[in-house]
mmCIF file of C-alpha atoms in Angstrom:
data_model
loop_
_atom_site.group_PDB
_atom_site.id
_atom_site.type_symbol
_atom_site.label_atom_id
_atom_site.label_comp_id
_atom_site.label_asym_id
_atom_site.label_seq_id
_atom_site.Cartn_x
_atom_site.Cartn_y
_atom_site.Cartn_z
ATOM 1 C CA MET A 12 0.715 -11.528 -21.278
ATOM 2 C CA ALA A 13 -1.613 -14.491 -21.758
ATOM 3 C CA ASP A 14 -3.644 -14.324 -24.996
ATOM 4 C CA ASP A 15 -7.028 -13.965 -23.262
ATOM 5 C CA ALA A 16 -5.808 -11.276 -20.873
ATOM 6 C CA GLU A 17 -4.181 -9.441 -23.782
ATOM 7 C CA LYS A 18 -7.457 -9.421 -25.711
ATOM 8 C CA VAL A 19 -9.330 -8.048 -22.700
ATOM 9 C CA LEU A 20 -6.778 -5.262 -22.227
ATOM 10 C CA TYR A 21 -6.802 -4.237 -25.887
ATOM 11 C CA SER A 22 -10.588 -4.265 -25.854
ATOM 12 C CA LYS A 23 -10.484 -1.935 -22.856
ATOM 13 C CA LEU A 24 -8.028 0.352 -24.640
ATOM 14 C CA GLU A 25 -10.401 0.482 -27.603
ATOM 15 C CA SER A 26 -13.221 1.577 -25.289
ATOM 16 C CA ILE A 27 -11.014 4.234 -23.685
ATOM 17 C CA ALA A 28 -9.989 5.599 -27.089
ATOM 18 C CA LYS A 29 -13.642 5.873 -28.104
ATOM 19 C CA GLU A 30 -14.609 7.595 -24.833
ATOM 20 C CA GLN A 31 -11.769 10.099 -25.242
ATOM 21 C CA GLY A 32 -12.584 10.807 -28.890
ATOM 22 C CA TYR A 33 -9.405 9.238 -30.273
ATOM 23 C CA GLU A 34 -10.358 8.159 -33.799
ATOM 24 C CA ASN A 35 -7.944 6.171 -35.975
ATOM 25 C CA TYR A 36 -5.743 5.775 -32.927
ATOM 26 C CA THR A 37 -2.557 3.769 -32.568
ATOM 27 C CA THR A 38 -1.131 2.166 -29.435
ATOM 28 C CA ASP A 39 2.443 1.992 -28.254
ATOM 29 C CA VAL A 40 2.706 -0.640 -25.496
ATOM 30 C CA HIS A 41 5.794 -1.244 -23.347
ATOM 31 C CA GLU A 42 5.877 -3.840 -20.592
ATOM 32 C CA PHE A 43 8.210 -3.083 -17.713
ATOM 33 C CA ASN A 44 9.497 -4.951 -14.692
ATOM 34 C CA THR A 45 9.853 -3.608 -11.164
ATOM 35 C CA GLY A 46 12.531 -6.185 -10.410
ATOM 36 C CA GLY A 47 11.083 -7.711 -7.271
ATOM 37 C CA ALA A 48 8.837 -4.857 -6.115
ATOM 38 C CA ASN A 49 5.691 -6.383 -7.598
ATOM 39 C CA TYR A 50 4.509 -10.012 -7.504
ATOM 40 C CA THR A 51 0.886 -9.929 -8.621
ATOM 41 C CA SER A 52 0.701 -8.060 -11.940
ATOM 42 C CA ARG A 53 2.206 -7.421 -15.303
ATOM 43 C CA LEU A 54 2.756 -3.703 -15.790
ATOM 44 C CA TYR A 55 2.576 -1.625 -18.964
ATOM 45 C CA HIS A 56 3.223 1.924 -20.117
ATOM 46 C CA ILE A 57 0.849 2.625 -23.002
ATOM 47 C CA THR A 58 0.501 5.640 -25.292
ATOM 48 C CA LEU A 59 -2.655 6.193 -27.328
ATOM 49 C CA SER A 60 -2.070 8.504 -30.306
ATOM 50 C CA ALA A 61 -4.624 9.916 -32.743
ATOM 51 C CA PRO A 62 -4.581 12.664 -35.379
ATOM 52 C CA GLY A 63 -5.319 16.067 -33.855
ATOM 53 C CA CYS A 64 -5.195 14.762 -30.274
ATOM 54 C CA PRO A 65 -2.482 15.007 -27.636
ATOM 55 C CA ASP A 66 -0.939 11.671 -26.741
ATOM 56 C CA LEU A 67 -2.810 9.915 -23.952
ATOM 57 C CA ASN A 68 -0.366 8.211 -21.589
ATOM 58 C CA VAL A 69 -1.820 5.448 -19.450
ATOM 59 C CA PHE A 70 -0.532 2.785 -17.120
ATOM 60 C CA ALA A 71 -2.064 -0.697 -17.122
ATOM 61 C CA LYS A 72 -1.897 -3.551 -14.652
ATOM 62 C CA VAL A 73 -2.807 -7.063 -15.747
ATOM 63 C CA ALA A 74 -3.254 -9.810 -13.148
ATOM 64 C CA LEU A 75 -0.785 -12.674 -13.329
ATOM 65 C CA LEU A 76 -1.369 -14.708 -10.156
ATOM 66 C CA SER A 77 -2.045 -18.378 -10.864
ATOM 67 C CA GLU A 78 -5.156 -20.013 -9.414
ATOM 68 C CA LYS A 79 -2.962 -21.873 -6.891
ATOM 69 C CA MET A 80 -1.401 -18.640 -5.650
ATOM 70 C CA ARG A 81 -4.760 -16.875 -5.561
ATOM 71 C CA SER A 82 -5.920 -19.428 -3.017
ATOM 72 C CA LYS A 83 -3.243 -18.040 -0.683
ATOM 73 C CA PHE A 84 -4.646 -14.503 -0.820
ATOM 74 C CA PRO A 85 -8.285 -13.867 0.204
ATOM 75 C CA VAL A 86 -8.819 -11.020 -2.244
ATOM 76 C CA GLU A 87 -9.991 -10.667 -5.821
ATOM 77 C CA LEU A 88 -7.256 -8.813 -7.639
ATOM 78 C CA TYR A 89 -8.147 -5.171 -8.326
ATOM 79 C CA SER A 90 -11.670 -5.448 -6.856
ATOM 80 C CA ASN A 91 -10.654 -3.213 -3.938
ATOM 81 C CA GLU A 92 -8.886 -0.776 -6.229
ATOM 82 C CA ILE A 93 -11.817 -0.679 -8.651
ATOM 83 C CA LEU A 94 -14.201 0.098 -5.794
ATOM 84 C CA TYR A 95 -11.848 2.821 -4.593
ATOM 85 C CA TYR A 96 -11.677 4.609 -7.952
ATOM 86 C CA SER A 97 -15.296 4.017 -8.975
ATOM 87 C CA ASP A 98 -16.953 4.911 -5.669
ATOM 88 C CA ILE A 99 -14.932 5.828 -2.601
ATOM 89 C CA LEU A 100 -12.637 8.394 -4.234
ATOM 90 C CA LYS A 101 -15.712 10.175 -5.610
ATOM 91 C CA ARG A 102 -17.100 10.382 -2.068
ATOM 92 C CA PHE A 103 -13.798 11.772 -0.828
ATOM 93 C CA HIS A 104 -13.886 14.461 -3.521
ATOM 94 C CA GLU A 105 -17.444 15.347 -2.504
ATOM 95 C CA PHE A 106 -16.327 15.845 1.096
ATOM 96 C CA GLU A 107 -13.512 18.114 -0.055
ATOM 97 C CA GLU A 108 -15.909 20.127 -2.207
ATOM 98 C CA ASN A 109 -18.580 20.388 0.488
ATOM 99 C CA TYR A 110 -16.091 21.683 3.048
ATOM 100 C CA ASN A 111 -14.255 23.945 0.585
ATOM 101 C CA ILE A 112 -10.912 22.304 1.228
ATOM 102 C CA ASP A 113 -8.096 24.308 -0.292
ATOM 103 C CA THR A 114 -6.366 22.582 -3.213
ATOM 104 C CA LYS A 115 -3.073 22.250 -1.336
ATOM 105 C CA HIS A 116 -4.840 20.276 1.417
ATOM 106 C CA ARG A 117 -6.755 17.922 -0.891
ATOM 107 C CA LEU A 118 -5.826 14.291 -1.409
ATOM 108 C CA ARG A 119 -3.844 13.929 -4.618
ATOM 109 C CA SER A 120 -5.363 11.325 -6.885
ATOM 110 C CA ILE A 121 -4.987 10.022 -10.410
ATOM 111 C CA LYS A 122 -7.610 9.256 -13.026
ATOM 112 C CA CYS A 123 -8.882 5.740 -13.621
ATOM 113 C CA TYR A 124 -9.764 5.221 -17.299
ATOM 114 C CA GLY A 125 -11.258 1.757 -17.069
ATOM 115 C CA TYR A 126 -10.983 -1.774 -15.767
ATOM 116 C CA SER A 127 -12.037 -5.388 -16.125
ATOM 117 C CA ASN A 128 -12.780 -7.584 -13.124
ATOM 118 C CA GLU A 129 -13.261 -10.811 -15.081
ATOM 119 C CA TYR A 130 -11.596 -13.699 -13.217
ATOM 120 C CA LEU A 131 -8.042 -14.449 -14.464
ATOM 121 C CA LYS A 132 -8.380 -11.597 -16.974
ATOM 122 C CA GLU A 133 -8.415 -8.657 -14.576
ATOM 123 C CA ASN A 134 -6.870 -5.354 -15.585
ATOM 124 C CA ILE A 135 -7.048 -1.710 -14.611
ATOM 125 C CA VAL A 136 -5.964 1.294 -16.684
ATOM 126 C CA LEU A 137 -4.851 4.453 -14.905
ATOM 127 C CA GLU A 138 -3.280 7.807 -15.644
ATOM 128 C CA ASP A 139 0.468 7.384 -16.223
ATOM 129 C CA LEU A 140 2.304 9.810 -13.956
ATOM 130 C CA THR A 141 5.722 8.905 -15.367
ATOM 131 C CA SER A 142 4.885 11.031 -18.407
ATOM 132 C CA LYS A 143 4.672 14.007 -16.007
ATOM 133 C CA GLY A 144 8.042 13.357 -14.419
ATOM 134 C CA PHE A 145 6.917 11.277 -11.442
ATOM 135 C CA THR A 146 8.818 8.212 -10.334
ATOM 136 C CA THR A 147 9.026 5.724 -7.476
ATOM 137 C CA LEU A 148 11.869 5.554 -4.999
ATOM 138 C CA ASP A 149 14.489 2.887 -5.637
ATOM 139 C CA ARG A 150 13.323 0.015 -3.420
ATOM 140 C CA PHE A 151 16.870 -0.515 -2.107
ATOM 141 C CA LEU A 152 16.930 3.044 -0.763
ATOM 142 C CA CYS A 153 15.391 4.032 2.545
ATOM 143 C CA VAL A 154 13.419 7.227 2.923
ATOM 144 C CA ASP A 155 14.752 10.482 4.330
ATOM 145 C CA TRP A 156 12.816 12.898 6.524
ATOM 146 C CA LYS A 157 11.643 15.061 3.613
ATOM 147 C CA TYR A 158 10.101 12.080 1.832
ATOM 148 C CA ALA A 159 8.727 10.377 4.948
ATOM 149 C CA SER A 160 7.128 13.523 6.367
ATOM 150 C CA ARG A 161 5.483 14.289 3.026
ATOM 151 C CA ALA A 162 4.260 10.693 2.695
ATOM 152 C CA VAL A 163 2.596 10.526 6.118
ATOM 153 C CA THR A 164 1.047 13.958 5.532
ATOM 154 C CA GLU A 165 -0.656 12.571 2.422
ATOM 155 C CA LEU A 166 -1.617 9.455 4.377
ATOM 156 C CA ALA A 167 -3.207 11.630 7.058
ATOM 157 C CA LYS A 168 -5.450 13.257 4.407
ATOM 158 C CA PHE A 169 -6.489 9.821 3.190
ATOM 159 C CA HIS A 170 -7.320 8.573 6.695
ATOM 160 C CA SER A 171 -9.151 11.775 7.663
ATOM 161 C CA LEU A 172 -11.449 11.442 4.645
ATOM 162 C CA SER A 173 -12.073 7.846 5.678
ATOM 163 C CA ILE A 174 -13.080 8.994 9.161
ATOM 164 C CA ALA A 175 -15.438 11.574 7.646
ATOM 165 C CA PHE A 176 -16.926 8.807 5.499
ATOM 166 C CA ARG A 177 -17.452 6.584 8.565
ATOM 167 C CA LEU A 178 -19.166 9.392 10.475
ATOM 168 C CA LYS A 179 -21.440 10.342 7.568
ATOM 169 C CA HIS A 180 -22.224 6.805 6.368
ATOM 170 C CA PRO A 181 -21.699 4.427 9.336
ATOM 171 C CA GLU A 182 -23.747 1.515 7.972
ATOM 172 C CA GLU A 183 -22.058 1.612 4.578
ATOM 173 C CA PHE A 184 -18.658 1.833 6.250
ATOM 174 C CA GLU A 185 -19.468 -1.188 8.400
ATOM 175 C CA ASN A 186 -20.430 -3.145 5.276
ATOM 176 C CA PHE A 187 -16.950 -2.550 3.886
ATOM 177 C CA LYS A 188 -15.647 -5.138 6.340
ATOM 178 C CA GLU A 189 -17.195 -7.787 4.116
ATOM 179 C CA LYS A 190 -15.772 -6.267 0.944
ATOM 180 C CA PHE A 191 -12.231 -5.710 2.196
ATOM 181 C CA PRO A 192 -10.850 -8.945 3.677
ATOM 182 C CA VAL A 193 -7.475 -8.729 5.388
ATOM 183 C CA ILE A 194 -4.737 -9.851 2.992
ATOM 184 C CA PHE A 195 -2.185 -10.773 5.642
ATOM 185 C CA ASN A 196 -4.697 -12.718 7.702
ATOM 186 C CA GLU A 197 -3.843 -14.913 10.661
ATOM 187 C CA HIS A 198 -3.956 -18.117 8.588
ATOM 188 C CA LEU A 199 -1.476 -16.893 5.969
ATOM 189 C CA LEU A 200 0.859 -15.448 8.592
ATOM 190 C CA LYS A 201 0.750 -18.520 10.802
ATOM 191 C CA ASP A 202 1.355 -20.801 7.828
ATOM 192 C CA PHE A 203 4.363 -18.739 6.760
ATOM 193 C CA PHE A 204 5.997 -18.665 10.164
ATOM 194 C CA ASP A 205 5.205 -22.311 10.924
ATOM 195 C CA ASN A 206 6.387 -23.726 7.613
ATOM 196 C CA HIS A 207 8.305 -21.296 5.430
ATOM 197 C CA ALA A 208 10.268 -18.841 7.573
ATOM 198 C CA SER A 209 13.320 -20.973 8.380
ATOM 199 C CA LYS A 210 15.658 -19.070 6.038
ATOM 200 C CA THR A 211 14.473 -15.742 7.368
ATOM 201 C CA ILE A 212 14.882 -16.761 11.017
ATOM 202 C CA ALA A 213 18.322 -18.186 10.239
ATOM 203 C CA ALA A 214 19.389 -14.745 8.987
ATOM 204 C CA ILE A 215 18.735 -13.182 12.411
ATOM 205 C CA LYS A 216 21.879 -12.725 14.488
ATOM 206 C CA GLU A 217 22.285 -15.291 17.222
ATOM 207 C CA GLU A 218 21.627 -12.996 20.176
ATOM 208 C CA ASN A 219 18.110 -12.229 18.882
ATOM 209 C CA ARG A 220 17.245 -15.378 16.932
ATOM 210 C CA GLN A 221 15.676 -17.401 19.735
ATOM 211 C CA ARG A 222 14.005 -14.308 21.165
ATOM 212 C CA LEU A 223 12.305 -13.664 17.810
ATOM 213 C CA ALA A 224 11.398 -17.339 17.295
ATOM 214 C CA ASP A 225 9.824 -17.545 20.765
ATOM 215 C CA TYR A 226 7.967 -14.287 20.204
ATOM 216 C CA LEU A 227 6.516 -15.461 16.894
ATOM 217 C CA LYS A 228 5.327 -18.698 18.483
ATOM 218 C CA SER A 229 3.453 -16.674 21.081
ATOM 219 C CA GLN A 230 1.490 -14.679 18.488
ATOM 220 C CA ASP A 231 -1.945 -15.588 17.120
ATOM 221 C CA PHE A 232 -1.475 -13.153 14.181
ATOM 222 C CA ASN A 233 -5.123 -12.099 14.236
ATOM 223 C CA PHE A 234 -4.670 -8.363 13.932
ATOM 224 C CA SER A 235 -8.174 -7.963 12.520
ATOM 225 C CA LYS A 236 -9.564 -8.533 16.030
ATOM 226 C CA ILE A 237 -7.437 -5.926 17.772
ATOM 227 C CA PRO A 238 -9.772 -3.505 19.640
ATOM 228 C CA ILE A 239 -8.671 -0.401 17.748
ATOM 229 C CA ARG A 240 -10.021 2.969 18.795
ATOM 230 C CA CYS A 241 -10.434 4.630 15.408
ATOM 231 C CA PRO A 242 -11.202 2.288 12.497
ATOM 232 C CA VAL A 243 -10.360 3.730 9.089
ATOM 233 C CA LEU A 244 -10.006 2.575 5.516
ATOM 234 C CA VAL A 245 -6.303 1.808 5.304
ATOM 235 C CA HIS A 246 -4.184 1.534 2.178
ATOM 236 C CA GLY A 247 -2.783 -1.825 3.320
ATOM 237 C CA ASP A 248 0.459 -1.685 1.301
ATOM 238 C CA PHE A 249 1.759 1.786 2.096
ATOM 239 C CA ARG A 250 5.389 1.842 0.919
ATOM 240 C CA PRO A 251 7.481 3.814 -1.599
ATOM 241 C CA SER A 252 6.886 1.299 -4.403
ATOM 242 C CA ASN A 253 3.223 2.359 -4.233
ATOM 243 C CA ILE A 254 3.929 6.084 -4.019
ATOM 244 C CA MET A 255 4.938 8.240 -6.966
ATOM 245 C CA HIS A 256 6.841 11.443 -6.280
ATOM 246 C CA LYS A 257 8.322 14.454 -8.026
ATOM 247 C CA GLU A 258 10.278 17.381 -6.647
ATOM 248 C CA ASN A 259 8.880 20.640 -7.991
ATOM 249 C CA GLU A 260 10.944 23.706 -8.881
ATOM 250 C CA ASP A 261 10.233 25.259 -5.477
ATOM 251 C CA GLY A 262 11.701 22.178 -3.770
ATOM 252 C CA GLU A 263 8.327 20.861 -2.617
ATOM 253 C CA LEU A 264 7.873 17.107 -2.923
ATOM 254 C CA GLU A 265 4.616 16.151 -4.623
ATOM 255 C CA LEU A 266 3.250 12.669 -3.858
ATOM 256 C CA PHE A 267 0.483 10.416 -5.128
ATOM 257 C CA LEU A 268 -0.668 7.240 -3.371
ATOM 258 C CA LEU A 269 -1.263 4.342 -5.761
ATOM 259 C CA ASP A 270 -2.237 0.661 -5.713
ATOM 260 C CA TYR A 271 -5.214 0.095 -3.450
ATOM 261 C CA GLN A 272 -5.311 -3.697 -3.746
ATOM 262 C CA GLY A 273 -4.664 -4.005 -0.007
ATOM 263 C CA PHE A 274 -7.563 -1.745 0.977
ATOM 264 C CA GLN A 275 -9.126 -2.852 4.288
ATOM 265 C CA ILE A 276 -10.529 -1.548 7.570
ATOM 266 C CA SER A 277 -8.097 -1.268 10.448
ATOM 267 C CA SER A 278 -6.204 1.223 12.586
ATOM 268 C CA PRO A 279 -4.221 4.061 10.992
ATOM 269 C CA LEU A 280 -1.239 2.398 12.660
ATOM 270 C CA MET A 281 -1.462 -0.513 10.223
ATOM 271 C CA ASP A 282 -0.360 1.823 7.425
ATOM 272 C CA LEU A 283 2.070 3.776 9.579
ATOM 273 C CA MET A 284 3.835 0.758 11.049
ATOM 274 C CA TYR A 285 4.002 -0.917 7.647
ATOM 275 C CA PHE A 286 5.623 2.214 6.189
ATOM 276 C CA VAL A 287 8.153 2.401 9.024
ATOM 277 C CA VAL A 288 9.323 -1.215 8.809
ATOM 278 C CA ILE A 289 9.441 -1.383 4.998
ATOM 279 C CA SER A 290 10.719 2.118 4.197
ATOM 280 C CA THR A 291 13.081 3.286 6.940
ATOM 281 C CA ASP A 292 16.493 2.247 8.207
ATOM 282 C CA LYS A 293 18.050 2.160 11.661
ATOM 283 C CA GLU A 294 19.528 5.657 11.381
ATOM 284 C CA PHE A 295 16.196 7.177 10.378
ATOM 285 C CA ARG A 296 14.317 5.442 13.189
ATOM 286 C CA SER A 297 16.862 6.496 15.799
ATOM 287 C CA LYS A 298 16.293 10.139 14.828
ATOM 288 C CA HIS A 299 12.733 10.275 13.601
ATOM 289 C CA TYR A 300 10.585 7.310 14.716
ATOM 290 C CA HIS A 301 8.622 9.169 17.383
ATOM 291 C CA GLN A 302 8.849 12.427 15.434
ATOM 292 C CA LEU A 303 7.197 10.778 12.429
ATOM 293 C CA LEU A 304 4.378 9.367 14.544
ATOM 294 C CA ASP A 305 3.808 12.784 16.147
ATOM 295 C CA LEU A 306 3.793 14.478 12.746
ATOM 296 C CA TYR A 307 1.205 12.040 11.433
ATOM 297 C CA TYR A 308 -1.133 12.682 14.363
ATOM 298 C CA SER A 309 -0.710 16.439 14.012
ATOM 299 C CA GLU A 310 -1.497 16.301 10.284
ATOM 300 C CA LEU A 311 -4.460 13.977 10.872
ATOM 301 C CA SER A 312 -5.861 16.387 13.459
ATOM 302 C CA SER A 313 -5.454 19.353 11.120
ATOM 303 C CA SER A 314 -7.068 17.499 8.243
ATOM 304 C CA LEU A 315 -10.008 16.427 10.424
ATOM 305 C CA LYS A 316 -10.569 19.992 11.580
ATOM 306 C CA ARG A 317 -10.718 21.158 7.958
ATOM 307 C CA LEU A 318 -13.497 18.568 7.511
ATOM 308 C CA GLN A 319 -15.203 20.021 10.627
ATOM 309 C CA VAL A 320 -14.484 16.918 12.704
ATOM 310 C CA ASP A 321 -13.122 17.395 16.219
ATOM 311 C CA PRO A 322 -10.122 15.058 16.736
ATOM 312 C CA GLU A 323 -10.884 14.944 20.460
ATOM 313 C CA THR A 324 -14.214 13.266 19.738
ATOM 314 C CA VAL A 325 -12.951 10.629 17.303
ATOM 315 C CA TYR A 326 -9.251 9.975 18.012
ATOM 316 C CA THR A 327 -7.424 11.572 20.912
ATOM 317 C CA LYS A 328 -3.651 11.586 21.203
ATOM 318 C CA ASP A 329 -3.991 9.022 24.004
ATOM 319 C CA ASP A 330 -6.042 6.799 21.686
ATOM 320 C CA PHE A 331 -3.352 7.138 19.054
ATOM 321 C CA GLN A 332 -0.567 6.210 21.463
ATOM 322 C CA HIS A 333 -2.660 3.240 22.583
ATOM 323 C CA ASP A 334 -2.825 2.016 18.986
ATOM 324 C CA VAL A 335 0.915 2.536 18.511
ATOM 325 C CA LYS A 336 1.603 -0.028 21.216
ATOM 326 C CA LEU A 337 -0.994 -2.418 19.808
ATOM 327 C CA PHE A 338 0.525 -2.313 16.322
ATOM 328 C CA GLU A 339 4.248 -2.359 17.067
ATOM 329 C CA PRO A 340 3.998 -6.191 17.182
ATOM 330 C CA TYR A 341 2.454 -5.993 13.697
ATOM 331 C CA GLY A 342 5.639 -4.198 12.648
ATOM 332 C CA VAL A 343 7.775 -7.086 13.896
ATOM 333 C CA ILE A 344 5.725 -9.675 12.020
ATOM 334 C CA ILE A 345 5.308 -7.785 8.748
ATOM 335 C CA GLY A 346 8.948 -6.734 8.721
ATOM 336 C CA THR A 347 10.052 -10.336 9.191
ATOM 337 C CA LEU A 348 7.666 -11.493 6.471
ATOM 338 C CA ILE A 349 8.234 -8.823 3.834
ATOM 339 C CA LEU A 350 11.699 -7.272 4.166
ATOM 340 C CA PRO A 351 13.530 -10.292 2.670
ATOM 341 C CA THR A 352 11.080 -10.340 -0.263
ATOM 342 C CA MET A 353 11.121 -6.598 -0.902
ATOM 343 C CA SER A 354 14.921 -6.440 -0.854
ATOM 344 C CA VAL A 355 15.535 -9.474 -3.071
ATOM 345 C CA PHE A 356 17.808 -8.880 -6.054
ATOM 346 C CA VAL A 357 16.196 -8.921 -9.500
ATOM 347 C CA GLU A 358 17.872 -12.166 -10.521
ATOM 348 C CA ASN A 359 16.522 -13.908 -7.409
ATOM 349 C CA ALA A 360 12.965 -12.563 -7.598
ATOM 350 C CA ARG A 361 10.436 -15.339 -8.087
ATOM 351 C CA ASN A 362 8.192 -15.453 -11.142
ATOM 352 C CA ILE A 363 4.789 -16.475 -9.790
ATOM 353 C CA GLU A 364 2.719 -16.128 -12.954
ATOM 354 C CA ASN A 365 2.154 -19.886 -13.242
ATOM 355 C CA THR A 366 3.779 -21.148 -10.076
ATOM 356 C CA GLU A 367 2.371 -23.991 -8.007
ATOM 357 C CA ASP A 368 5.061 -23.529 -5.375
ATOM 358 C CA ALA A 369 3.591 -22.835 -1.955
ATOM 359 C CA ASN A 370 7.082 -21.891 -0.737
ATOM 360 C CA MET A 371 7.623 -19.092 -3.242
ATOM 361 C CA PHE A 372 8.027 -16.499 -0.456
ATOM 362 C CA GLU A 373 10.697 -18.590 1.271
ATOM 363 C CA ILE A 374 13.713 -16.586 0.138
ATOM 364 C CA ASP A 375 17.320 -16.457 1.224
ATOM 365 C CA PRO A 376 17.644 -12.830 2.385
ATOM 366 C CA CYS A 377 20.398 -10.920 0.606
ATOM 367 C CA GLU A 378 22.950 -8.974 2.652
ATOM 368 C CA THR A 379 20.869 -5.798 2.425
ATOM 369 C CA GLY A 380 17.690 -7.583 3.463
ATOM 370 C CA SER A 381 19.420 -9.353 6.344
ATOM 371 C CA GLN A 382 20.957 -6.129 7.633
ATOM 372 C CA ARG A 383 17.699 -4.209 7.489
ATOM 373 C CA LEU A 384 15.817 -7.028 9.187
ATOM 374 C CA ASN A 385 18.392 -7.375 11.959
ATOM 375 C CA ASP A 386 18.395 -3.620 12.517
ATOM 376 C CA LEU A 387 14.618 -3.685 12.738
ATOM 377 C CA ILE A 388 14.667 -6.487 15.307
ATOM 378 C CA ASP A 389 17.278 -4.568 17.331
ATOM 379 C CA ASP A 390 15.023 -1.517 17.351
ATOM 380 C CA PHE A 391 11.976 -3.458 18.483
ATOM 381 C CA VAL A 392 14.045 -5.022 21.271
ATOM 382 C CA LYS A 393 14.967 -1.487 22.406
ATOM 383 C CA LEU A 394 11.311 -0.438 22.211
ATOM 384 C CA GLY A 395 10.434 -3.336 24.530
ATOM 385 C CA VAL A 396 8.263 -5.087 21.952
ATOM 386 C CA LEU A 397 10.527 -8.149 21.859
#
């Protein structure tokens, strides 16, 4: 951790200790590495201990992107996430209270203890779920039906609360478009595929390589202008690395969505398609692709009804199917962009803390990444997208 960022974090921890009544406290700080699953932050498990108080276990993220790399991403690190925890999540809880939503149907959320949004010194301190037995799925593993169905059920709660927010506060919702710029915008995507995707394209098997290359050339990558039929606040990076889970004694899988840096306004299909291409394999999609989409819509409808919103007035099944077809091309592009990076081995993961390398996402896909990408392209050929 850089000296200045370290001072800011420890100052924040001091404030948290004071707020929680932890006098004469000590800190136990452990940095950990996700081995290629995270590229923007340094991550820490921290325990605050004080006489007569239970240990307070928190999780801290400290920004590490260099100024050169920040210019590639049109977002202030953690600003979206800070807004989510400081404002939007409170609104969501108010909706759940006002409509007497049963606990089992409420969006699971963690506590935010504090943050700093000072440029190049950003940090955010959250409840540490690992101390309660939660973990993330190994990024080299693909999800099974139990995990995937539970994940999209939680996502449906999140999106339904967003729809309720839009209906209750339409002007404020519209203003979010200025606050939540699209991370994977058309300029970044076009630059990647024009200049840095040669290794990825080369990993595609010959029978599909030219088909994919021609398809990518035909795209303008401006998904923010797609005429979606039900705009929502989307997570933007909905994958197992940003979901913590624990299997309870009764066999139920408990999930929490984390990491709202990619927060933006789009179609629910942005999150769904992203989850499918990053988290599932060919076998899962052959059995469950359409089943998973149907489950999501069913859960969204149920969640909306609990909030006294009629799905038929805001997002019919036909509207949903319309958006599926609009966002399947997004799946092709994001899968091609991200799968090689997300499946990179630890020893090959790039350190971008001080990098000036504009080609840092140009990675030779490993065997696992190549296989998953080729399987994905095969599936989109079968779906008639390619």
